[in-house]
Amino acid sequence: IVISCLDKKSNTKVAIKKVPKAFEDLIDAKRILREIKLLKFFDHENIISLMDVPKPEARKGFEDIYIISDLMETDLHRVIYSKQELTDEHIQYFIYQILRAILYIHSSNVVHRDLKPSNILANKNCDLKICDLGLGRGGMQESNDEDDKKIAELNSDQPLTE
C-alpha cells in the first residue's frame, strides 16, 4: 500500500509504503530488509531514494513497516499503456535513464532481478526512478571485457571478431 503525504518539515510530497504484517512470512521479511538495505546504500537520481524508515514505538508487538521515499506520479507500465503518445525522444530519454540506473546498480555488484515497467517510476517531466529492489542480489562477480568475450564465444555458434 503506497500513499502520498506532505512532509511538513521539508514541505515536499513523499510516498509512504506500508508493509502490513511484515514479519508474518520469513521470505517476505527478508525481501523487505534487503530492499531497505539496498535503498539505504544507493544514492542515484534514477533510483528511488529512501528518506526514512520510522522506528516502531516499541521493540515488541509491532507488525507493520513504513518506508518513506520519493514521490513519483506513475510507473512506466501505465505510461506505456496510456493514450499518451510517446515520441522517439521520449523513448530515448527513458532508455538513457534506465541504463544509467542499471549501470550504477551493476557497478555496485548488485542485480535487480525484477526489472519491469511497473518497477520503473515516472513523473510528468519524464524522469524515471527504479524501485522495488526486494529481489535484488549482491555479490556479482567482477568481470572485464576479455572474460565477457570468452563467455559470449562459449555461448555462441560463431566466434566474436575484433
Coordinates of C-alpha atoms in Angstrom, one line a residue:
I1 CA 0.0 0.0 0.0
V2 CA 1.5 3.3 -1.1
I3 CA 0.1 6.7 -0.3
S4 CA 1.3 10.3 -0.9
C5 CA 1.8 12.7 2.0
L6 CA 3.2 16.1 2.7
D7 CA 6.4 16.2 4.7
K8 CA 5.8 19.3 6.9
K9 CA 9.5 19.6 7.8
S10 CA 10.7 19.9 4.2
N11 CA 7.3 21.0 2.7
T12 CA 7.7 18.3 0.0
K13 CA 5.4 15.4 -1.1
V14 CA 6.7 12.0 -0.2
A15 CA 5.5 8.4 -0.7
I16 CA 4.8 6.2 2.3
K17 CA 4.8 2.5 1.6
K18 CA 3.1 0.4 4.3
V19 CA 4.1 -3.2 4.5
P20 CA 1.4 -4.8 6.7
K21 CA 2.3 -7.9 8.8
A22 CA 5.9 -7.6 7.6
F23 CA 7.2 -10.5 9.7
E24 CA 4.4 -13.0 9.1
D25 CA 6.3 -14.6 6.2
L26 CA 10.1 -15.1 6.5
I27 CA 10.7 -14.8 2.8
D28 CA 8.8 -11.5 2.5
A29 CA 10.6 -10.2 5.6
K30 CA 13.9 -10.9 4.0
R31 CA 12.9 -9.1 0.9
I32 CA 11.8 -6.1 2.8
L33 CA 15.0 -6.0 4.7
R34 CA 17.0 -6.4 1.5
E35 CA 15.1 -3.6 -0.1
I36 CA 15.7 -1.2 2.8
K37 CA 19.4 -2.0 2.9
L38 CA 19.9 -1.6 -0.8
L39 CA 17.9 1.7 -0.9
K40 CA 19.9 3.0 2.1
F41 CA 23.1 2.1 0.2
F42 CA 22.2 3.6 -3.2
D43 CA 22.4 7.3 -4.0
H44 CA 21.5 7.9 -7.6
E45 CA 19.0 10.2 -9.3
N46 CA 17.4 7.3 -11.3
I47 CA 16.9 5.1 -8.2
I48 CA 14.2 5.8 -5.7
S49 CA 15.6 7.4 -2.6
L50 CA 15.0 6.1 0.9
M51 CA 14.1 9.1 3.1
D52 CA 13.2 7.3 6.3
V53 CA 12.0 4.1 7.9
P54 CA 10.3 5.3 11.2
K55 CA 11.2 3.2 14.2
P56 CA 8.3 1.4 15.9
E57 CA 7.1 2.7 19.2
A58 CA 8.1 -0.5 21.0
R59 CA 10.6 -3.2 20.2
K60 CA 7.9 -5.9 20.5
G61 CA 4.4 -6.2 19.2
F62 CA 4.7 -4.1 16.0
E63 CA 3.7 -5.7 12.7
D64 CA 3.8 -3.0 10.1
I65 CA 6.8 -1.3 8.5
Y66 CA 6.6 2.1 6.8
I67 CA 9.1 3.1 4.1
I68 CA 9.2 6.8 3.2
S69 CA 10.7 7.6 -0.2
D70 CA 10.5 10.0 -3.2
L71 CA 7.0 10.5 -4.6
M72 CA 6.6 9.7 -8.3
E73 CA 3.4 10.2 -10.1
T74 CA 3.1 6.9 -12.0
D75 CA 5.0 3.9 -13.4
L76 CA 6.3 3.1 -16.9
H77 CA 3.7 0.3 -17.3
R78 CA 0.9 2.9 -17.0
V79 CA 2.7 5.3 -19.3
I80 CA 3.2 2.6 -22.0
Y81 CA -0.5 1.5 -21.9
S82 CA -1.9 5.1 -21.6
K83 CA -3.2 7.0 -24.6
Q84 CA -0.2 9.4 -24.2
E85 CA 1.8 9.4 -27.4
L86 CA 5.5 8.6 -26.9
T87 CA 7.9 10.1 -29.3
D88 CA 11.3 8.6 -30.2
E89 CA 12.8 11.3 -28.0
H90 CA 10.7 10.1 -25.0
I91 CA 11.8 6.5 -25.6
Q92 CA 15.5 7.5 -26.0
Y93 CA 15.4 9.5 -22.8
F94 CA 13.7 6.7 -20.9
I95 CA 16.2 4.1 -22.1
Y96 CA 19.1 6.5 -21.2
Q97 CA 17.8 6.9 -17.6
I98 CA 17.2 3.1 -17.2
L99 CA 20.7 2.3 -18.5
R100 CA 22.2 4.9 -16.1
A101 CA 20.4 3.3 -13.2
I102 CA 21.4 -0.2 -14.2
L103 CA 25.0 0.8 -14.7
Y104 CA 25.0 2.2 -11.2
I105 CA 23.3 -0.8 -9.7
H106 CA 25.7 -3.3 -11.5
S107 CA 28.7 -1.2 -10.6
S108 CA 27.7 -1.8 -7.0
N109 CA 27.8 -5.6 -7.8
V110 CA 24.0 -5.8 -7.4
V111 CA 21.5 -7.4 -9.7
H112 CA 17.9 -6.0 -9.6
R113 CA 16.3 -9.3 -10.8
D114 CA 12.8 -7.9 -11.1
L115 CA 13.2 -5.0 -13.6
K116 CA 9.9 -4.4 -15.5
P117 CA 7.9 -1.4 -16.4
S118 CA 5.8 -1.4 -13.2
N119 CA 9.0 -1.2 -11.2
I120 CA 10.2 1.9 -13.0
L121 CA 8.5 5.0 -11.7
A122 CA 7.9 8.2 -13.7
N123 CA 6.8 11.8 -13.3
K124 CA 5.4 14.4 -15.6
N125 CA 8.9 15.6 -16.5
C126 CA 9.7 12.1 -17.9
D127 CA 12.2 11.5 -15.0
L128 CA 12.5 7.8 -14.2
K129 CA 13.5 6.0 -11.0
I130 CA 13.9 2.3 -10.5
C131 CA 12.2 0.9 -7.4
D132 CA 11.3 -2.5 -5.7
L133 CA 14.7 -3.9 -5.0
G134 CA 13.4 -6.7 -2.8
L135 CA 14.6 -9.4 -5.1
G136 CA 18.0 -7.7 -5.7
R137 CA 21.1 -9.7 -5.0
G138 CA 24.6 -8.6 -4.3
G139 CA 27.9 -10.2 -4.9
M140 CA 28.0 -10.1 -8.7
Q141 CA 31.4 -11.3 -9.9
E142 CA 33.8 -8.7 -11.2
S143 CA 34.4 -9.1 -14.9
N144 CA 36.3 -7.5 -17.7
D145 CA 35.9 -7.3 -21.5
E146 CA 38.1 -10.3 -22.1
D147 CA 36.1 -12.5 -19.7
D148 CA 32.8 -11.3 -21.3
K149 CA 34.2 -12.1 -24.8
K150 CA 35.1 -15.6 -23.8
I151 CA 31.7 -16.3 -22.2
A152 CA 30.0 -14.9 -25.2
E153 CA 32.1 -17.1 -27.6
L154 CA 31.3 -20.2 -25.5
N155 CA 27.6 -19.4 -25.8
S156 CA 27.7 -18.6 -29.5
D157 CA 27.9 -20.7 -32.6
Q158 CA 30.3 -18.2 -34.2
P159 CA 33.4 -16.7 -32.6
L160 CA 33.4 -12.9 -32.0
T161 CA 35.7 -10.9 -34.1
E162 CA 37.5 -7.7 -33.4

